[in-house]
Coordinates of C-alpha atoms in Angstrom, one line a residue:
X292 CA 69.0 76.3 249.2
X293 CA 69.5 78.3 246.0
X294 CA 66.2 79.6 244.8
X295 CA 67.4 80.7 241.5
X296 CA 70.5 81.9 239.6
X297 CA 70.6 85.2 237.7
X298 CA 74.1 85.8 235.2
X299 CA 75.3 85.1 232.0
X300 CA 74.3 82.5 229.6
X301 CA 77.5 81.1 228.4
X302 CA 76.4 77.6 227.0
X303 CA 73.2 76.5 225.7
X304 CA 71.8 72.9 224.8
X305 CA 68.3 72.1 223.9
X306 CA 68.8 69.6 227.9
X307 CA 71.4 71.9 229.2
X308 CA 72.1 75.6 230.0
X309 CA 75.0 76.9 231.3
X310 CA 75.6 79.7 233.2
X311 CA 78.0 82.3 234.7
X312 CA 77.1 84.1 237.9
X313 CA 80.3 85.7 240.4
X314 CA 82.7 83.8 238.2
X315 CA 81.1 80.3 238.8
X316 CA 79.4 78.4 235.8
X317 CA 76.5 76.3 237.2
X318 CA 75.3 73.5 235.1
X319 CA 71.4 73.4 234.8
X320 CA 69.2 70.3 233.4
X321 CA 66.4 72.1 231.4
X322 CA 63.2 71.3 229.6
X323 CA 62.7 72.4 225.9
X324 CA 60.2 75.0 227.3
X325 CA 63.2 76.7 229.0
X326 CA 65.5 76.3 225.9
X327 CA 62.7 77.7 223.7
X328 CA 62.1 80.7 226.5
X329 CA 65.6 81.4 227.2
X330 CA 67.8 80.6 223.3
X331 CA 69.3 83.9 221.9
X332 CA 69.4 85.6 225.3
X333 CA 73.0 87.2 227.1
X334 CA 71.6 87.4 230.6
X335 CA 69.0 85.1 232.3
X336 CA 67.3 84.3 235.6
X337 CA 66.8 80.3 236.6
X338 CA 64.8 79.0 239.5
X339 CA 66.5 76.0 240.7
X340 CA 65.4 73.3 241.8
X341 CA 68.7 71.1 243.7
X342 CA 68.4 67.5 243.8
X343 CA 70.6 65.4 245.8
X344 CA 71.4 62.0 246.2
X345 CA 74.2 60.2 247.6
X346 CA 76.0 59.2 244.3
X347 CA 74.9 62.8 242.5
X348 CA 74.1 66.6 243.3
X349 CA 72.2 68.2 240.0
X350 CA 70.8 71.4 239.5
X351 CA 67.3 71.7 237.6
X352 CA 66.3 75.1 235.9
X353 CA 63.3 76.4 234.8
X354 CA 62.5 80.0 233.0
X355 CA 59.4 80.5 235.7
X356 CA 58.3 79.4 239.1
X357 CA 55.2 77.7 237.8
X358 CA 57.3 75.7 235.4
X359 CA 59.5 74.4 238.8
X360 CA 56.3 73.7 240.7
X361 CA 54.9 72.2 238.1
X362 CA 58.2 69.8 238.0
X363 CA 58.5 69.5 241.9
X364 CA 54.9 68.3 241.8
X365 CA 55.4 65.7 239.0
X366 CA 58.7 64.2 241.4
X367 CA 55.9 63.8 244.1
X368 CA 53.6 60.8 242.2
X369 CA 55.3 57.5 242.8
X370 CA 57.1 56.3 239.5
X371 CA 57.7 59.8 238.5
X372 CA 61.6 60.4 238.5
X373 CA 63.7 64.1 237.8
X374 CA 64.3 62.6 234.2
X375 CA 60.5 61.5 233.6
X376 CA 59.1 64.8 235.1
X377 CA 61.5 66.8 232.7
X378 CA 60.4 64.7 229.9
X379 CA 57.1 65.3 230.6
X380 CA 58.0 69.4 230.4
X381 CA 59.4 69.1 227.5
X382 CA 56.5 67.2 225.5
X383 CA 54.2 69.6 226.8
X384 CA 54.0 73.0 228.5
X385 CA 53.1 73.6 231.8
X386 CA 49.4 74.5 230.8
X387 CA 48.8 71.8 228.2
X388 CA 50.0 69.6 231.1
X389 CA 47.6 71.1 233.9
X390 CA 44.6 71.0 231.1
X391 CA 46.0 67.1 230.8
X392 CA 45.8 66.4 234.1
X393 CA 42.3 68.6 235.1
X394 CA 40.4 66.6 232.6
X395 CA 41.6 63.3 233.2
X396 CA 43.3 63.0 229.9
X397 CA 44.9 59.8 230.7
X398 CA 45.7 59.1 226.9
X399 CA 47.1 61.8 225.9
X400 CA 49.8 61.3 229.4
X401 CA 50.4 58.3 228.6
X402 CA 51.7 59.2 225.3
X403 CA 54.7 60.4 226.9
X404 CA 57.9 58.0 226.6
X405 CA 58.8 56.8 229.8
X406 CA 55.2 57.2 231.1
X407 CA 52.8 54.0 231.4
X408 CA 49.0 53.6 232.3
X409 CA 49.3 53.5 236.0
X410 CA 51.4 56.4 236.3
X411 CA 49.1 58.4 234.4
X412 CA 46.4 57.4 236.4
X413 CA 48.6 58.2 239.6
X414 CA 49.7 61.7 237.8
X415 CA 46.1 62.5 237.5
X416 CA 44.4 61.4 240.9
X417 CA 47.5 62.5 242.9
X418 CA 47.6 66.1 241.0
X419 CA 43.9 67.2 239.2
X420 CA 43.2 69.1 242.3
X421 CA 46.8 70.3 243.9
X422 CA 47.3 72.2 240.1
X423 CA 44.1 73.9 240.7
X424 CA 45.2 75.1 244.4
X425 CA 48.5 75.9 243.8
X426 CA 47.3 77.9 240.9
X427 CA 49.8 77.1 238.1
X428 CA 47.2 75.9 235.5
X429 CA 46.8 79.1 234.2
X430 CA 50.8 79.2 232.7
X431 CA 51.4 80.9 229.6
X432 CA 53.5 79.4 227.2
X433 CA 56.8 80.5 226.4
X434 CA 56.8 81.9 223.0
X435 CA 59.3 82.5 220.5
X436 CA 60.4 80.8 217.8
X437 CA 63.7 80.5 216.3
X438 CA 65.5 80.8 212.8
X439 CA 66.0 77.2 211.6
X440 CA 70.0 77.0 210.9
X441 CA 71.6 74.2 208.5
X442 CA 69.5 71.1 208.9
X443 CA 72.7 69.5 209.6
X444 CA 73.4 71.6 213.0
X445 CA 70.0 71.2 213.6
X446 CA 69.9 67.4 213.6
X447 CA 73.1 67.0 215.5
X448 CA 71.7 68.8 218.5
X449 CA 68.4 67.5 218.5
X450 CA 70.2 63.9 218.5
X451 CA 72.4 65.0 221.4
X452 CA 69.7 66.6 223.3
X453 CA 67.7 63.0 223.0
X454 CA 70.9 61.3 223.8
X455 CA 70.9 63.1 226.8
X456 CA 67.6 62.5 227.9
X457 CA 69.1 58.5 227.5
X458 CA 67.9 58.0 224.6
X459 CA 70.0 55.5 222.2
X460 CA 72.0 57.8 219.3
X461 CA 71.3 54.8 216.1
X462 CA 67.2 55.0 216.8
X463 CA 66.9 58.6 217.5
X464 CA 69.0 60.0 214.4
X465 CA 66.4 58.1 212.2
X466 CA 63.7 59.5 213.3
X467 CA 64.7 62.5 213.6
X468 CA 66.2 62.5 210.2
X469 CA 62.8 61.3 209.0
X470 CA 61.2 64.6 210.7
X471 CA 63.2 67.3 208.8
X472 CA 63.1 65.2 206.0
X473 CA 59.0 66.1 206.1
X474 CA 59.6 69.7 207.7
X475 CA 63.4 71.0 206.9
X476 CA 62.7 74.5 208.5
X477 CA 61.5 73.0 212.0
X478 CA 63.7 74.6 215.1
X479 CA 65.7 72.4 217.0
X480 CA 62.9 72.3 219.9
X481 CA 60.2 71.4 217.5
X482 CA 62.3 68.1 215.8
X483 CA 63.1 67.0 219.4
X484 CA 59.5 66.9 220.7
X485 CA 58.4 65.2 217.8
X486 CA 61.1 62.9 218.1
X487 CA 59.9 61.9 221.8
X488 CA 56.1 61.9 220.7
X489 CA 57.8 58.7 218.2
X490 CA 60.5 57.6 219.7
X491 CA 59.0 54.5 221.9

């Protein structure tokens, strides 16, 4: 089991980070919290989460171990895939999630793409009071924000990054066109969950 993996970052994408350690380059599915946490940095420390299946074997990475449990909890709830619990990480952070869940906010859950009333209702029942004992409600957000480059750059990658979250390319380059049309100095991290919050 790899717990984590500590080297250079040699390739970054708002879903994808790359990364060098004894000469191997391991390729690790991220959330935007991790992209946000980790963008500008040389050297960086994952915790890995491995999933494996018979067809694939894909590596998960998150900037902190509350972020991972917080993701290996999501996979528990029935209906709650890798792909929907990193989507879920991405719309929110770890704590605006765990303040989801501990109140019941089944609304505001549900507003996630990919996440429909009875999976809410299973996140919350099946997690309110495992957050609370595992002690990863109290998860500090990753900060940092980041200069905006050309709009241009940043609306290619925040296209791809949907893309890669299966998202279709026509739909998801209009509305995120639309979104830096309103806000043209928005990072790449910001346009992409806004995009998912309208993307449906």
């Amino acid at each position: 089991m790899i717990e984590y993996i500590k080297g250079e970052l040699t390739e970054l994408t708002p879903a994808l980070a790359t990364v060098e350690a004894a000469g191997v380059g391991y390729g690790l599915n991220i959330s935007l919290t991790t992209y946000s946490a980790i963008q500008g940095k040389q050297q960086v420390k994952l915790y890995v989460y491995e999933a494996i299946r018979e067809d694939a074997y894909m590596l998960y990475g998150f900037v902190s171990k509350k972020e991972r449990e917080m993701f290996e909890l999501l996979i528990t709830v029935s209906g709650v895939g890798t792909n929907t619990a990193r989507m879920m990480l991405s719309s929110m952070s770890v704590s605006e999630l765990c303040g989801a869940i501990s109140r019941g906010d089944e609304r505001l859950i549900k507003g996630i793409k990919g996440i429909g009333k009875m999976t809410a209702q299973r996140i919350i029942v099946d997690l309110r009071d495992k957050i609370v004992a595992l002690g990863i409600a109290d998860e500090i957000p990753a900060g940092g924000t980041m200069a905006a480059p050309v709009n241009n750059a940043v609306k290619d990658e925040a296209v791809s990054a949907l893309t890669m979250l299966g998202f279709s390319p026509a739909p998801t380059q209009k509305v995120v066109v639309a979104i830096l049309q309103e806000q043209p100095d928005l990072p790449v991290e910001q346009v992409v969950k806004l995009a998912l919050k309208q993307i449906k």
